[in-house]
Coordinates of C-alpha atoms in Angstrom, one line a residue:
Chain A
M269 CA 9.6 -14.1 -7.1
S270 CA 9.7 -13.8 -3.4
G271 CA 10.5 -16.9 -1.4
Q272 CA 8.9 -15.4 1.7
A273 CA 5.1 -15.5 2.1
R274 CA 3.8 -11.9 1.9
A275 CA 0.5 -12.7 3.7
V276 CA 0.0 -15.5 6.3
N277 CA -3.2 -17.1 7.5
T278 CA -2.6 -17.9 11.2
D279 CA -6.1 -19.2 11.8
K280 CA -6.6 -22.8 13.0
P281 CA -6.2 -25.2 10.0
T282 CA -9.5 -26.5 8.5
G283 CA -8.0 -29.2 6.2
N284 CA -9.2 -27.3 3.2
M285 CA -6.3 -26.2 1.1
M286 CA -7.9 -23.0 0.0
R287 CA -9.3 -22.0 3.4
D288 CA -6.0 -22.6 5.0
S289 CA -4.1 -20.5 2.5
A290 CA -3.8 -16.7 2.7
L291 CA -7.0 -16.5 0.7
G292 CA -8.7 -17.6 3.9
L293 CA -7.9 -14.1 5.3
V294 CA -10.8 -12.8 3.2
P295 CA -13.8 -15.0 4.0
E296 CA -16.2 -12.6 2.3
T297 CA -14.9 -13.5 -1.1
L298 CA -13.5 -17.0 -0.6
D299 CA -16.7 -18.9 -0.5
H300 CA -17.7 -17.2 -3.8
Y301 CA -14.2 -17.8 -5.2
M302 CA -14.5 -21.5 -4.4
G303 CA -18.0 -21.6 -5.8
L304 CA -16.9 -20.1 -9.1
N305 CA -13.9 -22.6 -9.1
R306 CA -16.3 -25.6 -8.8
T307 CA -18.7 -24.3 -11.3
I308 CA -15.8 -23.7 -13.8
W309 CA -15.0 -27.4 -13.5
E310 CA -18.6 -28.7 -13.5
G311 CA -20.9 -26.1 -15.0
G312 CA -19.7 -25.8 -18.6
P313 CA -19.5 -27.9 -21.7
L314 CA -15.7 -28.4 -21.8
R315 CA -14.4 -31.8 -20.6
P316 CA -12.1 -31.8 -17.5
A317 CA -9.2 -32.8 -19.6
D318 CA -9.7 -29.8 -21.9
I319 CA -9.9 -27.5 -18.8
E320 CA -6.7 -29.0 -17.4
L321 CA -4.8 -28.4 -20.5
A322 CA -5.6 -24.8 -20.6
R323 CA -5.0 -24.5 -16.8
L324 CA -1.5 -26.1 -17.0
R325 CA -0.6 -24.0 -20.1
N326 CA -1.4 -20.9 -18.1
A327 CA 0.5 -22.2 -15.0
R328 CA 3.6 -22.7 -17.1
K329 CA 3.4 -19.3 -18.7
V330 CA 2.6 -17.4 -15.4
N331 CA 5.2 -19.7 -13.7
C332 CA 3.1 -20.6 -10.7
V333 CA 5.1 -23.4 -9.1
F334 CA 2.1 -24.7 -7.2
C335 CA -0.3 -24.6 -10.1
K336 CA 2.2 -26.4 -12.3
S337 CA 2.6 -29.2 -9.8
V338 CA -1.1 -30.0 -9.4
R339 CA -3.0 -32.5 -11.5
Y340 CA -6.7 -32.6 -10.9
D341 CA -8.0 -36.1 -10.5
I342 CA -11.1 -35.5 -12.6
A343 CA -8.9 -34.5 -15.5
K344 CA -6.7 -37.6 -15.1
A345 CA -9.9 -39.7 -15.0
D346 CA -11.0 -38.0 -18.2
G347 CA -7.8 -39.1 -20.0
L348 CA -5.2 -36.4 -19.4
S349 CA -1.9 -38.3 -19.3
E350 CA 1.6 -37.1 -18.3
N351 CA 2.6 -37.8 -21.8
K352 CA 0.2 -35.1 -23.0
V353 CA 1.1 -32.8 -20.2
A354 CA 4.7 -33.0 -21.4
M355 CA 3.7 -31.6 -24.7
I356 CA 2.3 -28.4 -23.2
E357 CA 5.5 -26.6 -24.1
D358 CA 6.2 -23.5 -26.2
D359 CA 6.7 -25.8 -29.3
F360 CA 3.2 -27.4 -28.8
R361 CA 2.3 -26.6 -32.4
G362 CA 4.8 -29.2 -33.7
S363 CA 3.8 -31.9 -31.1
D364 CA 1.5 -34.9 -31.4
L365 CA -1.4 -33.1 -29.6
S366 CA -4.7 -33.1 -31.5
E367 CA -5.7 -29.9 -33.4
R368 CA -8.4 -29.3 -30.7
D369 CA -5.8 -29.5 -28.0
K370 CA -3.4 -27.1 -30.0
L371 CA -6.3 -24.6 -30.4
I372 CA -6.9 -24.7 -26.6
L373 CA -3.3 -23.8 -26.0
A374 CA -3.2 -21.2 -28.8
F375 CA -6.3 -19.5 -27.3
T376 CA -4.6 -19.6 -23.8
D377 CA -1.4 -18.0 -25.2
Q378 CA -3.4 -15.3 -27.0
Y379 CA -5.2 -14.4 -23.8
L380 CA -1.9 -14.2 -22.0
N381 CA 0.3 -12.5 -24.6
D382 CA -1.9 -10.2 -26.6
P383 CA -5.6 -10.5 -26.1
A384 CA -6.4 -7.5 -28.3
G385 CA -4.4 -8.9 -31.2
I386 CA -6.4 -12.2 -31.9
G387 CA -6.4 -12.6 -35.7
E388 CA -9.1 -13.8 -38.1
E389 CA -7.3 -17.2 -38.7
L390 CA -7.3 -18.2 -35.1
K391 CA -10.9 -16.8 -34.6
G392 CA -12.0 -18.9 -37.6
A393 CA -10.3 -22.0 -36.5
L394 CA -11.7 -21.7 -33.0
R395 CA -15.3 -21.1 -34.3
T396 CA -15.0 -24.2 -36.5
E397 CA -13.8 -26.4 -33.7
F398 CA -15.8 -25.1 -30.7
T399 CA -19.3 -24.0 -30.0
S400 CA -20.0 -20.5 -28.6
Q401 CA -20.7 -22.1 -25.3
E402 CA -17.4 -24.0 -25.3
L403 CA -15.5 -20.8 -26.3
V404 CA -17.1 -18.8 -23.5
H405 CA -16.3 -21.6 -21.1
L406 CA -12.7 -21.7 -22.3
S407 CA -12.5 -18.0 -21.8
M408 CA -13.6 -18.2 -18.2
V409 CA -11.3 -21.2 -17.6
V410 CA -8.3 -19.2 -18.7
A411 CA -9.3 -16.0 -16.9
H412 CA -10.1 -17.8 -13.6
F413 CA -7.0 -19.9 -13.5
S414 CA -4.7 -17.1 -14.6
G415 CA -6.1 -15.0 -11.9
F416 CA -5.5 -17.7 -9.4
S417 CA -1.9 -18.3 -10.6
R418 CA -1.1 -14.6 -10.5
C419 CA -2.6 -14.3 -7.1
A420 CA -0.4 -17.2 -5.8
V421 CA 2.7 -15.6 -7.4
S422 CA 1.9 -12.2 -6.0
L423 CA 1.6 -13.5 -2.4
G424 CA 5.0 -15.2 -2.6
G425 CA 6.2 -18.0 -0.5
M426 CA 6.4 -20.6 -3.2
P427 CA 9.4 -23.0 -3.4
A428 CA 11.4 -23.2 -6.5
E429 CA 10.0 -26.6 -7.3
L430 CA 7.4 -29.0 -6.2
P431 CA 6.7 -32.6 -7.1
V432 CA 3.6 -33.5 -9.2
M433 CA 0.7 -34.0 -6.8
E434 CA -2.8 -35.1 -7.6
M435 CA -5.8 -33.4 -5.9
S436 CA -9.6 -33.1 -6.1
V437 CA -11.4 -29.9 -6.9
P438 CA -11.7 -28.1 -3.5
Chain B
M88 CA -22.1 -8.8 -31.5
G89 CA -18.7 -10.3 -30.5
W90 CA -17.1 -12.9 -32.6
I91 CA -17.3 -15.5 -29.8
S92 CA -21.1 -15.5 -29.4
N93 CA -24.1 -13.5 -30.0
G94 CA -23.4 -11.5 -26.9
S95 CA -22.7 -7.7 -27.3
D96 CA -21.4 -7.1 -23.8
R97 CA -19.9 -9.1 -20.9
R98 CA -23.2 -10.0 -19.4
S99 CA -24.8 -11.3 -22.6
T100 CA -21.6 -13.0 -23.6
L101 CA -21.5 -14.9 -20.3
G102 CA -25.2 -15.4 -20.5
V103 CA -24.8 -18.5 -22.8
L104 CA -23.5 -20.2 -19.6
P105 CA -26.0 -19.3 -16.9
E106 CA -24.4 -21.3 -14.1
I107 CA -21.0 -20.0 -14.6
S108 CA -22.4 -16.5 -15.3
L109 CA -24.2 -16.5 -11.9
A110 CA -21.2 -17.8 -10.0
F111 CA -19.0 -15.1 -11.5
D112 CA -21.5 -12.4 -10.8
V113 CA -21.8 -13.3 -7.2
L114 CA -18.0 -13.2 -6.8
Y115 CA -17.6 -10.0 -8.8
Q116 CA -20.3 -8.2 -6.7
S117 CA -18.6 -9.4 -3.5
L118 CA -15.5 -7.4 -4.5
W119 CA -17.3 -4.2 -4.2
K120 CA -18.9 -5.0 -0.9
Q121 CA -16.0 -6.4 1.1
Q122 CA -14.4 -4.3 4.0
H123 CA -10.7 -4.8 3.4
V124 CA -9.9 -2.4 0.5
P125 CA -12.3 0.5 -0.1
P126 CA -14.2 -0.1 -3.3
A127 CA -13.1 3.3 -4.7
V128 CA -9.5 2.2 -4.4
L129 CA -10.3 -1.0 -6.3
E130 CA -12.1 1.1 -8.9
L131 CA -9.0 3.2 -9.4
C132 CA -6.9 0.0 -9.8
R133 CA -9.4 -1.4 -12.2
L134 CA -9.3 1.7 -14.4
R135 CA -5.5 1.8 -14.3
L136 CA -5.5 -1.8 -15.6
A137 CA -7.8 -0.8 -18.3
Q138 CA -5.5 2.1 -19.2
L139 CA -2.4 -0.1 -19.2
H140 CA -4.3 -2.7 -21.4
R141 CA -5.7 0.1 -23.6
C142 CA -9.1 -1.3 -23.1
D143 CA -11.8 1.3 -23.9
V144 CA -14.6 -1.2 -22.9
E145 CA -13.3 -1.3 -19.4
L146 CA -12.5 2.4 -19.3
H147 CA -16.2 3.2 -20.1
R148 CA -17.4 0.9 -17.4
Q149 CA -18.1 2.3 -13.9
E150 CA -18.2 -0.1 -11.0
C151 CA -18.3 2.6 -8.2
L152 CA -18.0 6.4 -8.1
V153 CA -14.6 8.0 -8.0
P154 CA -14.1 11.8 -8.3
D155 CA -13.9 12.9 -11.9
T156 CA -10.6 14.6 -11.2
K157 CA -9.0 11.3 -10.1
R158 CA -10.5 9.5 -13.0
D159 CA -9.2 12.1 -15.5
K160 CA -5.7 12.3 -13.9
L161 CA -5.2 8.6 -13.1
S162 CA -2.3 8.0 -15.6
Q163 CA -0.4 10.7 -13.6
W164 CA -1.1 9.4 -10.2
S165 CA 2.5 9.0 -9.2
S166 CA 3.3 12.7 -9.7
L167 CA 0.2 14.4 -8.3
P168 CA -0.7 15.1 -4.7
L169 CA -4.3 14.4 -5.7
F170 CA -4.0 10.7 -4.8
T171 CA -3.8 9.5 -1.2
D172 CA -0.9 7.3 0.1
E173 CA -3.3 4.3 0.2
E174 CA -4.3 4.8 -3.4
C175 CA -0.6 5.3 -4.5
A176 CA 0.4 2.1 -2.7
C177 CA -2.3 0.0 -4.5
L178 CA -1.7 1.7 -7.9
A179 CA 2.0 1.1 -7.7
F180 CA 1.3 -2.5 -6.9
T181 CA -1.2 -2.7 -9.7
E182 CA 1.1 -1.4 -12.3
V183 CA 3.8 -4.0 -11.6
Y184 CA 1.2 -6.7 -11.4
A185 CA -0.2 -5.9 -14.9
M186 CA 3.3 -6.2 -16.3
D187 CA 4.6 -9.3 -14.5
A188 CA 3.3 -10.6 -11.1
Q189 CA 6.7 -12.3 -10.6
A190 CA 8.4 -8.8 -10.6
L191 CA 6.4 -7.6 -7.6
T192 CA 8.7 -6.8 -4.7
D193 CA 8.3 -7.3 -1.0
E194 CA 8.4 -3.5 -0.7
L195 CA 5.4 -3.0 -2.9
A196 CA 3.5 -5.6 -0.9
E197 CA 4.6 -4.0 2.4
A198 CA 3.3 -0.6 1.3
V199 CA -0.1 -2.0 0.6
K200 CA -0.1 -4.0 4.0
S201 CA 1.0 -0.9 5.9
H202 CA -2.5 0.6 5.0
F203 CA -4.8 -2.5 4.7
G204 CA -3.0 -5.3 6.4
D205 CA -2.4 -8.9 5.3
A206 CA -6.0 -9.3 4.4
G207 CA -6.0 -6.2 2.4
L208 CA -3.1 -7.4 0.4
V209 CA -4.9 -10.7 -0.2
M210 CA -8.0 -8.8 -1.3
L211 CA -6.1 -6.6 -3.7
V212 CA -4.4 -9.5 -5.4
E213 CA -7.6 -11.5 -5.6
A214 CA -9.4 -8.4 -7.1
L215 CA -6.6 -7.7 -9.5
G216 CA -6.8 -11.3 -10.7
I217 CA -10.5 -11.0 -11.6
L218 CA -10.3 -7.4 -12.9
D219 CA -7.2 -8.1 -15.1
G220 CA -9.0 -11.3 -16.3
M221 CA -12.2 -9.4 -17.3
T222 CA -10.1 -6.7 -19.1
R223 CA -8.3 -9.3 -21.1
L224 CA -11.6 -11.0 -22.0
S225 CA -13.1 -7.8 -23.1
L226 CA -10.2 -7.3 -25.5
L227 CA -10.2 -10.9 -26.6
W228 CA -13.9 -11.0 -27.2
Q229 CA -13.6 -7.6 -29.0
L230 CA -16.6 -6.1 -27.3
P231 CA -17.7 -2.7 -28.4
A232 CA -17.2 0.0 -25.8
S233 CA -20.5 1.6 -26.5
S234 CA -22.5 -1.4 -25.4
E235 CA -20.5 -1.8 -22.2
A236 CA -21.4 1.8 -21.2
Q237 CA -25.0 1.0 -22.0
E238 CA -24.8 -2.2 -19.8
C239 CA -23.5 -0.2 -16.9
A240 CA -26.2 2.4 -17.3
E241 CA -28.8 -0.3 -17.3
Q242 CA -27.4 -1.9 -14.1
R243 CA -27.6 1.4 -12.3
V244 CA -31.3 2.0 -13.2

């Protein structure tokens, strides 16, 4: 991964993290990107803690240092603890996470590792635990945040490590 | 009908969440209207992602016109003079992106920037994130390729 940023936004800072990032170089899509981001958080049936679980699992798998370090305040307010976050590792199936949480992580891994290979057992378990609306929401959560993580990784310039930082949905 | 909902294509699957579906659609359409990377180049990248993911649904989809010869020879892009330097730079970037974004090199990024600038590189990675995501969801949702082709035809009417 490149330590050097591959695209730089030299415009005057606005105070908005996304607008001041390299994404601000393409204003034609940024507003729509931010609009979708907010709707992903607020416009579907999944709770913020569920969304954050999937987002952080993706962040770890894609290895986006920035995404891994962020905790959204609405997810923390919804009950996502650092204890729970610590269980989002590759051995999550043997953790104390609830079955619902484990299914969220299994779905995320399936999307990232082998989307075409989803088996009947996982599909059945997902359909038992989640409504159709929740599964479509989870799909869009993972696709959206995975795209964002890959975007950040592709543009380079991330440090090797960052401290955990809490933020609001931009 | 997919396993995840009663939807039979992307639009009807997303339709169970109207607010998210609308926000996504607005963003998706903006990819094909921006000025930084020609839509035809993005379409070649989208089709190459579909080939690499072996996703028939996305291969049947058509977001903008590209010459049939380029569509047919896309898997051989690196060895044919048919493709322009701009297209080759973006396709080379796309192929590595599809495998592992962490494996992208500064050289691949510079090649894209030499044609489209910093904003073009940002546009490309933003688009790849969305296009790769939709390709993965088409596979995960197990959508039938025939209905996606029908969806595209209906949108063009």
